[in-house]
Amino acid sequence: MNRAILKLILFCSLQAAVCGLLNAEVPLKINFQGRLEESGAAVDAPRKFIFKMYDAASGGTLVWTSQAQNVVVANGVFSIVLETGTPVNLSTAAFTGARYIEVSVGDITLSPRQEMLSVPYALVAQSLATDAWINPSRLEAGALRVDVRVDPLSLEAGVLGANVVASSIAVNAVYTDALKNESIAFSKMASNGCVAGQIMKRNGGNTAWICDHDEGEGSGISLASPSPDSDASTNPSIYIDDIGGGDLVKLLHEGEEKLTVDDSGNLTLAGGILSPSVTATGEGLSAARLLLAANVVISSEGAAGLGGGVNISSNVYITGFSSAFKYYGDGSALTGIRDNLGNHIAKTILDMNGNSIINALSGTFRQGVTASSFTVTGAGLSAARLLLAANVAIS
């Protein structure tokens, strides 16, 4: 074939986006018909066609290229359906501006390019298709009918017109199912005046959203941030201001209470207290058992013979003085004791262990006295019998 004698006469498709009956399900295909002449005579043999779509009559950007098709040409007349191509199959996105078709037959590219036009109502029908795309930047307040829906998947960041405002959107028109997945991200949300450590929450009157710490109105609880508090404030890490009744704190594990602080400040622990120091005010500390160290236990004692009251499992050192109504136990290791013995009745042998009894006004001994020396003054010695040696007795 020679470029100079190849002539193409178009019948339909360059003048219509789609030839034929249109409905809400518009097929994304173009029926391209024409008459091909060569050297003034109608072609009557197969030919290979390629169609290219540009955005300008010459030069410009290549928008779409059809697949090569071997088409039967009978008496010059042919009909081709354009659908598959590159970069993708035909879609409404390919027709967002002026478009020009360039046709190649065999290895010859015909010129000039032909502009693609629309028949009446074709665009309206296409806008009703399920995959029809409406450019959101062209939407204005009140421009759409209430029964015209815009696919939210078509909405991208920054493409809405300046005049599209919240008051133009119907109540409940934007809802979870209508939002594109991952379309709302933290990076796209304004700070709304929030600073580090604050959250968005309702105010006390439930009239507006505010930025504030997670505390106060309604809950009465403040929790510190997960990172260490590095400022100079003395705010508590956990603050509870309960103006009602009931316990302030109750912690459970698998339904079993482990820690309770009632509304009077009393602390109840199921597993005891493990702490380097404990300060108790008011009525003091109430516990069934205090473990001060591994071998030091203070607990209650019920046996009267052991003194009752308190049982201390280790030694006790008193820096001041100790007083008691009664003392029980072995006092053999006691030293430096001075007391008013008063009227004592010895229950066993009184062993002075080499020490003297001095300054006694009187004494009565039923079983005798054994001593290396004995000095009696005043009224002298009164005894029923004096044994000076094994065989010397005065009676």
Tab-separated table of C-alpha atoms in Angstrom:
chain	number	residue	atom	x	y	z
A	1	MET	CA	0.000	0.000	0.000
A	2	ASN	CA	1.035	3.591	-0.635
A	3	ARG	CA	0.289	6.353	1.919
A	4	ALA	CA	-0.797	8.744	-0.816
A	5	ILE	CA	-3.601	6.571	-2.134
A	6	LEU	CA	-5.043	5.202	1.145
A	7	LYS	CA	-8.286	6.978	2.097
A	8	LEU	CA	-10.446	6.404	5.199
A	9	ILE	CA	-14.056	7.574	5.374
A	10	LEU	CA	-15.562	7.413	8.895
A	11	PHE	CA	-19.188	6.547	9.518
A	12	CYS	CA	-19.874	6.694	13.212
A	13	SER	CA	-17.486	6.506	16.066
A	14	LEU	CA	-15.601	9.747	15.705
A	15	GLN	CA	-18.900	11.545	16.069
A	16	ALA	CA	-20.278	9.505	18.985
A	17	ALA	CA	-18.822	8.239	22.201
A	18	VAL	CA	-21.006	5.147	21.791
A	19	CYS	CA	-23.188	4.191	18.816
A	20	GLY	CA	-26.417	2.476	19.720
A	21	LEU	CA	-28.944	2.477	22.562
A	22	LEU	CA	-27.612	3.809	25.888
A	23	ASN	CA	-28.765	2.817	29.366
A	24	ALA	CA	-27.562	3.005	32.961
A	25	GLU	CA	-25.075	0.192	32.307
A	26	VAL	CA	-23.150	1.841	29.465
A	27	PRO	CA	-20.622	-0.594	27.928
A	28	LEU	CA	-17.098	0.784	27.837
A	29	LYS	CA	-16.667	-0.012	24.146
A	30	ILE	CA	-16.561	2.054	20.936
A	31	ASN	CA	-18.040	0.722	17.703
A	32	PHE	CA	-15.740	2.171	15.005
A	33	GLN	CA	-17.038	1.951	11.397
A	34	GLY	CA	-15.725	3.369	8.128
A	35	ARG	CA	-14.906	2.899	4.461
A	36	LEU	CA	-11.358	2.244	3.279
A	37	GLU	CA	-10.246	3.040	-0.285
A	38	GLU	CA	-6.931	2.396	-1.920
A	39	SER	CA	-6.000	4.221	-5.143
A	40	GLY	CA	-9.631	5.329	-5.379
A	41	ALA	CA	-10.979	1.772	-5.239
A	42	ALA	CA	-12.721	0.121	-2.289
A	43	VAL	CA	-10.491	-2.290	-0.389
A	44	ASP	CA	-11.783	-5.856	-0.428
A	45	ALA	CA	-9.256	-7.700	1.753
A	46	PRO	CA	-8.270	-7.971	5.459
A	47	ARG	CA	-6.197	-5.166	6.899
A	48	LYS	CA	-4.448	-4.638	10.292
A	49	PHE	CA	-5.730	-1.584	12.206
A	50	ILE	CA	-4.263	0.218	15.245
A	51	PHE	CA	-6.040	3.153	16.903
A	52	LYS	CA	-4.272	5.701	19.132
A	53	MET	CA	-5.909	8.370	21.276
A	54	TYR	CA	-4.184	11.729	21.896
A	55	ASP	CA	-5.128	14.870	23.827
A	56	ALA	CA	-4.185	17.182	20.935
A	57	ALA	CA	-4.736	17.375	17.172
A	58	SER	CA	-0.973	17.072	16.696
A	59	GLY	CA	1.812	16.243	19.065
A	60	GLY	CA	0.362	16.112	22.578
A	61	THR	CA	0.261	13.152	24.968
A	62	LEU	CA	-0.647	9.611	23.984
A	63	VAL	CA	-3.627	8.643	26.177
A	64	TRP	CA	-4.501	5.194	24.927
A	65	THR	CA	-3.481	2.642	22.267
A	66	SER	CA	-5.707	-0.167	20.990
A	67	GLN	CA	-4.553	-3.657	20.318
A	68	ALA	CA	-3.692	-4.452	16.709
A	69	GLN	CA	-6.686	-6.061	15.007
A	70	ASN	CA	-6.890	-7.905	11.697
A	71	VAL	CA	-10.215	-6.707	10.294
A	72	VAL	CA	-12.164	-7.991	7.321
A	73	VAL	CA	-12.798	-5.190	4.815
A	74	ALA	CA	-15.618	-6.005	2.367
A	75	ASN	CA	-16.219	-3.655	-0.547
A	76	GLY	CA	-14.345	-1.021	1.469
A	77	VAL	CA	-16.606	-1.258	4.540
A	78	PHE	CA	-15.296	-2.410	7.957
A	79	SER	CA	-16.465	-2.378	11.576
A	80	ILE	CA	-14.242	-2.569	14.660
A	81	VAL	CA	-15.051	-2.647	18.382
A	82	LEU	CA	-12.459	-0.810	20.463
A	83	GLU	CA	-12.143	-2.070	24.024
A	84	THR	CA	-8.812	-3.625	24.988
A	85	GLY	CA	-5.591	-1.681	24.845
A	86	THR	CA	-2.770	0.022	26.682
A	87	PRO	CA	-2.235	1.129	29.417
A	88	VAL	CA	-5.608	-0.416	30.386
A	89	ASN	CA	-8.915	-1.212	28.752
A	90	LEU	CA	-11.141	1.714	27.847
A	91	SER	CA	-12.670	3.514	30.828
A	92	THR	CA	-14.475	6.785	31.480
A	93	ALA	CA	-11.170	8.214	32.725
A	94	ALA	CA	-9.887	8.163	29.125
A	95	PHE	CA	-12.504	10.773	28.145
A	96	THR	CA	-11.857	13.579	30.639
A	97	GLY	CA	-10.956	16.172	27.997
A	98	ALA	CA	-10.601	16.701	24.253
A	99	ARG	CA	-9.543	13.504	22.486
A	100	TYR	CA	-8.213	12.872	18.956
A	101	ILE	CA	-8.027	9.503	17.160
A	102	GLU	CA	-5.047	8.539	15.012
A	103	VAL	CA	-5.527	5.470	12.764
A	104	SER	CA	-2.794	3.222	11.367
A	105	VAL	CA	-3.548	0.723	8.593
A	106	GLY	CA	-0.746	-1.750	8.109
A	107	ASP	CA	2.433	0.295	8.463
A	108	ILE	CA	0.842	3.571	7.317
A	109	THR	CA	-0.299	6.245	9.818
A	110	LEU	CA	-3.169	8.293	8.419
A	111	SER	CA	-3.494	12.011	9.036
A	112	PRO	CA	-4.915	14.302	10.138
A	113	ARG	CA	-6.169	12.998	13.485
A	114	GLN	CA	-9.924	13.132	13.942
A	115	GLU	CA	-11.509	14.731	17.001
A	116	MET	CA	-13.923	12.516	18.934
A	117	LEU	CA	-17.337	14.114	19.586
A	118	SER	CA	-20.490	13.054	21.439
A	119	VAL	CA	-24.018	12.499	20.223
A	120	PRO	CA	-26.814	14.173	22.228
A	121	TYR	CA	-27.498	12.611	25.650
A	122	ALA	CA	-24.547	10.235	25.382
A	123	LEU	CA	-22.679	11.941	28.241
A	124	VAL	CA	-25.790	12.026	30.422
A	125	ALA	CA	-26.294	8.304	29.925
A	126	GLN	CA	-22.659	7.611	30.680
A	127	SER	CA	-22.854	9.580	33.963
A	128	LEU	CA	-25.451	7.043	35.148
A	129	ALA	CA	-23.106	4.072	34.743
A	130	THR	CA	-21.906	2.260	37.854
A	131	ASP	CA	-18.294	3.181	37.106
A	132	ALA	CA	-19.009	6.762	36.022
A	133	TRP	CA	-16.657	9.283	37.643
A	134	ILE	CA	-17.659	12.855	38.532
A	135	ASN	CA	-14.770	15.196	39.151
A	136	PRO	CA	-15.360	16.391	42.756
A	137	SER	CA	-13.526	19.666	42.088
A	138	ARG	CA	-16.461	20.681	39.879
A	139	LEU	CA	-19.060	20.128	42.585
A	140	GLU	CA	-20.653	23.265	43.963
A	141	ALA	CA	-23.097	23.665	46.832
A	142	GLY	CA	-26.601	22.759	45.673
A	143	ALA	CA	-25.440	21.705	42.183
A	144	LEU	CA	-26.402	18.033	42.612
A	145	ARG	CA	-29.895	16.684	42.973
A	146	VAL	CA	-30.605	14.949	46.271
A	147	ASP	CA	-30.912	11.576	44.490
A	148	VAL	CA	-27.529	11.852	42.717
A	149	ARG	CA	-24.859	9.931	44.606
A	150	VAL	CA	-21.114	10.431	44.327
A	151	ASP	CA	-19.039	7.282	44.780
A	152	PRO	CA	-16.841	8.021	47.855
A	153	LEU	CA	-14.083	5.851	46.370
A	154	SER	CA	-13.693	8.555	43.704
A	155	LEU	CA	-12.965	11.257	46.255
A	156	GLU	CA	-9.269	11.969	46.742
A	157	ALA	CA	-7.502	14.438	49.021
A	158	GLY	CA	-7.524	18.028	47.797
A	159	VAL	CA	-9.914	17.634	44.832
A	160	LEU	CA	-13.107	19.060	46.344
A	161	GLY	CA	-14.101	22.494	45.100
A	162	ALA	CA	-13.627	25.482	47.379
A	163	ASN	CA	-17.398	26.013	47.613
A	164	VAL	CA	-18.194	22.504	48.853
A	165	VAL	CA	-18.814	22.999	52.566
A	166	ALA	CA	-20.138	20.808	55.339
A	167	SER	CA	-23.567	22.472	55.159
A	168	SER	CA	-23.867	21.211	51.578
A	169	ILE	CA	-23.589	17.577	52.679
A	170	ALA	CA	-26.791	15.848	53.732
A	171	VAL	CA	-27.167	14.586	57.299
A	172	ASN	CA	-25.776	11.045	57.632
A	173	ALA	CA	-24.490	11.204	54.034
A	174	VAL	CA	-20.957	10.478	55.243
A	175	TYR	CA	-20.823	7.276	57.276
A	176	THR	CA	-18.389	4.457	57.941
A	177	ASP	CA	-19.441	2.214	55.042
A	178	ALA	CA	-19.170	5.123	52.599
A	179	LEU	CA	-15.580	6.008	53.522
A	180	LYS	CA	-12.706	4.580	51.543
A	181	ASN	CA	-10.467	2.289	53.565
A	182	GLU	CA	-7.522	4.147	55.102
A	183	SER	CA	-8.772	7.434	53.612
A	184	ILE	CA	-8.885	9.057	57.059
A	185	ALA	CA	-5.441	8.849	58.664
A	186	PHE	CA	-3.787	10.588	61.612
A	187	SER	CA	-1.571	12.523	59.210
A	188	LYS	CA	-4.678	14.106	57.606
A	189	MET	CA	-6.320	15.143	60.880
A	190	ALA	CA	-5.842	18.658	62.200
A	191	SER	CA	-4.505	19.131	65.723
A	192	ASN	CA	-7.535	21.299	66.648
A	193	GLY	CA	-5.421	22.987	69.324
A	194	CYS	CA	-4.400	19.758	71.095
A	195	VAL	CA	-0.936	19.576	72.608
A	196	ALA	CA	1.214	16.655	73.743
A	197	GLY	CA	-0.533	14.393	76.267
A	198	GLN	CA	-4.067	15.642	75.502
A	199	ILE	CA	-7.023	13.821	73.968
A	200	MET	CA	-10.218	14.841	72.193
A	201	LYS	CA	-13.232	14.503	74.487
A	202	ARG	CA	-16.642	16.005	75.192
A	203	ASN	CA	-16.833	18.910	77.618
A	204	GLY	CA	-18.746	18.822	80.888
A	205	GLY	CA	-21.914	20.178	79.301
A	206	ASN	CA	-21.661	17.704	76.382
A	207	THR	CA	-21.954	20.609	73.935
A	208	ALA	CA	-18.616	20.463	72.100
A	209	TRP	CA	-15.414	18.517	71.516
A	210	ILE	CA	-12.403	19.878	73.385
A	211	CYS	CA	-8.687	19.085	73.778
A	212	ASP	CA	-7.800	18.253	77.362
A	213	HIS	CA	-6.061	15.739	79.598
A	214	ASP	CA	-7.854	12.485	80.373
A	215	GLU	CA	-9.272	13.683	83.671
A	216	GLY	CA	-11.900	15.752	85.386
A	217	GLU	CA	-15.449	16.286	84.246
A	218	GLY	CA	-17.510	13.155	84.651
A	219	SER	CA	-14.795	10.589	85.385
A	220	GLY	CA	-12.837	12.261	88.192
A	221	ILE	CA	-9.782	10.229	87.188
A	222	SER	CA	-6.459	11.444	85.803
A	223	LEU	CA	-3.849	9.062	84.399
A	224	ALA	CA	-0.260	10.050	83.780
A	225	SER	CA	1.183	9.653	80.300
A	226	PRO	CA	3.062	6.390	79.620
A	227	SER	CA	6.351	8.284	79.385
A	228	PRO	CA	8.051	9.598	82.569
A	229	ASP	CA	6.877	13.005	83.753
A	230	SER	CA	9.890	15.240	83.151
A	231	ASP	CA	8.378	18.584	84.122
A	232	ALA	CA	8.695	20.266	87.503
A	233	SER	CA	5.058	19.827	88.489
A	234	THR	CA	4.027	17.862	91.563
A	235	ASN	CA	0.838	16.517	90.014
A	236	PRO	CA	0.060	12.939	91.130
A	237	SER	CA	0.346	10.204	88.542
A	238	ILE	CA	-3.141	8.941	89.434
A	239	TYR	CA	-5.727	11.349	90.770
A	240	ILE	CA	-9.205	10.213	91.872
A	241	ASP	CA	-11.826	12.631	93.143
A	242	ASP	CA	-14.927	10.607	93.902
A	243	ILE	CA	-17.826	12.646	95.218
A	244	GLY	CA	-20.137	9.647	95.441
A	245	GLY	CA	-20.134	6.567	97.622
A	246	GLY	CA	-18.412	3.215	97.241
A	247	ASP	CA	-14.783	2.196	97.129
A	248	LEU	CA	-12.214	4.477	95.518
A	249	VAL	CA	-10.109	1.619	94.156
A	250	LYS	CA	-10.813	-2.070	93.730
A	251	LEU	CA	-8.386	-4.401	91.951
A	252	LEU	CA	-9.217	-8.018	91.201
A	253	HIS	CA	-7.438	-10.948	89.607
A	254	GLU	CA	-9.635	-13.628	88.044
A	255	GLY	CA	-12.553	-12.374	90.132
A	256	GLU	CA	-10.659	-12.440	93.465
A	257	GLU	CA	-10.179	-9.126	95.241
A	258	LYS	CA	-6.502	-8.251	95.735
A	259	LEU	CA	-6.583	-4.571	96.740
A	260	THR	CA	-9.324	-2.289	97.990
A	261	VAL	CA	-9.284	1.334	99.117
A	262	ASP	CA	-12.653	2.325	100.536
A	263	ASP	CA	-14.112	5.826	100.631
A	264	SER	CA	-12.573	6.377	104.110
A	265	GLY	CA	-9.050	5.681	102.846
A	266	ASN	CA	-8.724	2.252	104.470
A	267	LEU	CA	-6.454	-0.107	102.531
A	268	THR	CA	-7.163	-3.845	102.370
A	269	LEU	CA	-4.619	-6.147	100.728
A	270	ALA	CA	-5.189	-9.843	100.186
A	271	GLY	CA	-1.486	-10.631	99.672
A	272	GLY	CA	0.122	-8.291	102.226
A	273	ILE	CA	2.321	-5.207	101.731
A	274	LEU	CA	5.803	-5.286	100.258
A	275	SER	CA	7.315	-1.815	100.530
A	276	PRO	CA	10.522	-0.141	101.820
A	277	SER	CA	8.366	2.107	104.009
A	278	VAL	CA	4.733	2.383	105.072
A	279	THR	CA	3.173	5.451	106.685
A	280	ALA	CA	-0.265	5.109	108.230
A	281	THR	CA	-2.252	8.044	109.593
A	282	GLY	CA	-5.624	8.348	111.240
A	283	GLU	CA	-6.358	5.062	113.032
A	284	GLY	CA	-2.954	3.667	112.056
A	285	LEU	CA	-2.131	0.358	110.385
A	286	SER	CA	-4.398	-2.662	110.660
A	287	ALA	CA	-2.962	-6.039	109.665
A	288	ALA	CA	-3.150	-9.619	110.896
A	289	ARG	CA	0.599	-10.066	110.459
A	290	LEU	CA	3.605	-7.790	109.796
A	291	LEU	CA	6.683	-9.221	108.085
A	292	LEU	CA	9.591	-6.827	108.684
A	293	ALA	CA	12.262	-9.178	107.310
A	294	ALA	CA	12.631	-12.829	106.423
A	295	ASN	CA	13.072	-13.772	110.131
A	296	VAL	CA	11.187	-10.923	111.822
A	297	VAL	CA	7.454	-11.384	112.193
A	298	ILE	CA	5.024	-9.456	114.369
A	299	SER	CA	1.648	-11.077	114.849
A	300	SER	CA	-1.094	-11.497	117.422
A	301	GLU	CA	-0.555	-13.863	120.371
A	302	GLY	CA	-3.432	-15.503	122.181
A	303	ALA	CA	-1.613	-17.623	124.785
A	304	ALA	CA	-1.660	-15.953	128.219
A	305	GLY	CA	1.414	-17.918	129.259
A	306	LEU	CA	3.381	-16.188	126.503
A	307	GLY	CA	2.091	-12.807	127.471
A	308	GLY	CA	-0.778	-12.695	124.966
A	309	GLY	CA	-1.282	-9.716	122.679
A	310	VAL	CA	1.825	-9.465	120.488
A	311	ASN	CA	4.232	-12.179	119.321
A	312	ILE	CA	7.615	-11.022	117.954
A	313	SER	CA	9.642	-13.793	116.355
A	314	SER	CA	13.029	-12.088	116.735
A	315	ASN	CA	15.064	-10.154	119.330
A	316	VAL	CA	13.786	-6.780	120.470
A	317	TYR	CA	16.109	-3.861	121.233
A	318	ILE	CA	14.634	-0.940	123.151
A	319	THR	CA	16.661	2.281	123.235
A	320	GLY	CA	14.395	3.894	125.837
A	321	PHE	CA	12.657	2.044	128.650
A	322	SER	CA	10.100	-0.728	128.885
A	323	SER	CA	7.229	-0.981	131.326
A	324	ALA	CA	4.737	-3.753	131.801
A	325	PHE	CA	2.202	-4.999	134.268
A	326	LYS	CA	3.897	-8.415	134.276
A	327	TYR	CA	7.013	-9.986	132.814
A	328	TYR	CA	7.196	-13.676	131.955
A	329	GLY	CA	10.077	-15.900	130.922
A	330	ASP	CA	13.742	-16.553	131.767
A	331	GLY	CA	15.579	-13.499	133.110
A	332	SER	CA	18.937	-15.246	133.613
A	333	ALA	CA	20.665	-13.061	131.067
A	334	LEU	CA	19.399	-9.822	132.596
A	335	THR	CA	22.105	-7.517	134.011
A	336	GLY	CA	22.137	-4.230	135.842
A	337	ILE	CA	18.656	-4.721	137.228
A	338	ARG	CA	17.691	-2.814	140.374
A	339	ASP	CA	14.153	-3.110	141.684
A	340	ASN	CA	12.077	-3.037	144.816
A	341	LEU	CA	11.737	-6.735	145.514
A	342	GLY	CA	9.120	-6.135	148.179
A	343	ASN	CA	7.611	-9.240	149.779
A	344	HIS	CA	8.943	-12.078	147.635
A	345	ILE	CA	8.334	-15.760	148.206
A	346	ALA	CA	11.043	-17.871	146.635
A	347	LYS	CA	9.693	-20.957	144.867
A	348	THR	CA	13.091	-22.649	144.537
A	349	ILE	CA	16.685	-22.358	145.779
A	350	LEU	CA	18.025	-18.829	145.874
A	351	ASP	CA	21.545	-19.164	144.472
A	352	MET	CA	23.490	-15.928	145.006
A	353	ASN	CA	26.376	-17.336	142.946
A	354	GLY	CA	29.013	-16.033	145.426
A	355	ASN	CA	27.320	-12.665	145.941
A	356	SER	CA	26.385	-11.289	149.383
A	357	ILE	CA	23.059	-10.351	150.826
A	358	ILE	CA	23.568	-7.053	152.578
A	359	ASN	CA	21.478	-4.410	154.317
A	360	ALA	CA	18.730	-6.919	155.187
A	361	LEU	CA	16.742	-5.857	158.254
A	362	SER	CA	15.557	-9.362	158.954
A	363	GLY	CA	15.160	-12.696	157.356
A	364	THR	CA	13.422	-15.940	158.049
A	365	PHE	CA	14.861	-19.141	156.597
A	366	ARG	CA	12.853	-22.350	156.993
A	367	GLN	CA	15.407	-24.764	155.578
A	368	GLY	CA	18.556	-23.098	156.794
A	369	VAL	CA	21.252	-20.905	155.327
A	370	THR	CA	24.499	-22.048	153.799
A	371	ALA	CA	27.236	-19.451	153.512
A	372	SER	CA	31.029	-19.190	153.783
A	373	SER	CA	30.534	-16.274	156.179
A	374	PHE	CA	27.590	-14.826	157.984
A	375	THR	CA	27.521	-11.458	159.779
A	376	VAL	CA	24.630	-10.501	161.980
A	377	THR	CA	24.213	-7.114	163.666
A	378	GLY	CA	21.488	-5.424	165.625
A	379	ALA	CA	19.247	-7.972	167.365
A	380	GLY	CA	21.634	-10.734	166.471
A	381	LEU	CA	20.888	-14.136	165.053
A	382	SER	CA	17.734	-16.027	165.901
A	383	ALA	CA	17.668	-19.661	164.859
A	384	ALA	CA	16.445	-22.947	166.325
A	385	ARG	CA	19.733	-24.592	165.461
A	386	LEU	CA	23.184	-23.589	164.261
A	387	LEU	CA	25.225	-26.141	162.343
A	388	LEU	CA	28.823	-25.023	162.370
A	389	ALA	CA	30.223	-28.210	160.912
A	390	ALA	CA	29.117	-31.689	160.165
A	391	ASN	CA	29.513	-32.718	163.802
A	392	VAL	CA	29.146	-29.334	165.547
A	393	ALA	CA	25.647	-28.230	166.239
A	394	ILE	CA	24.263	-25.654	168.641
A	395	SER	CA	20.623	-26.077	169.416
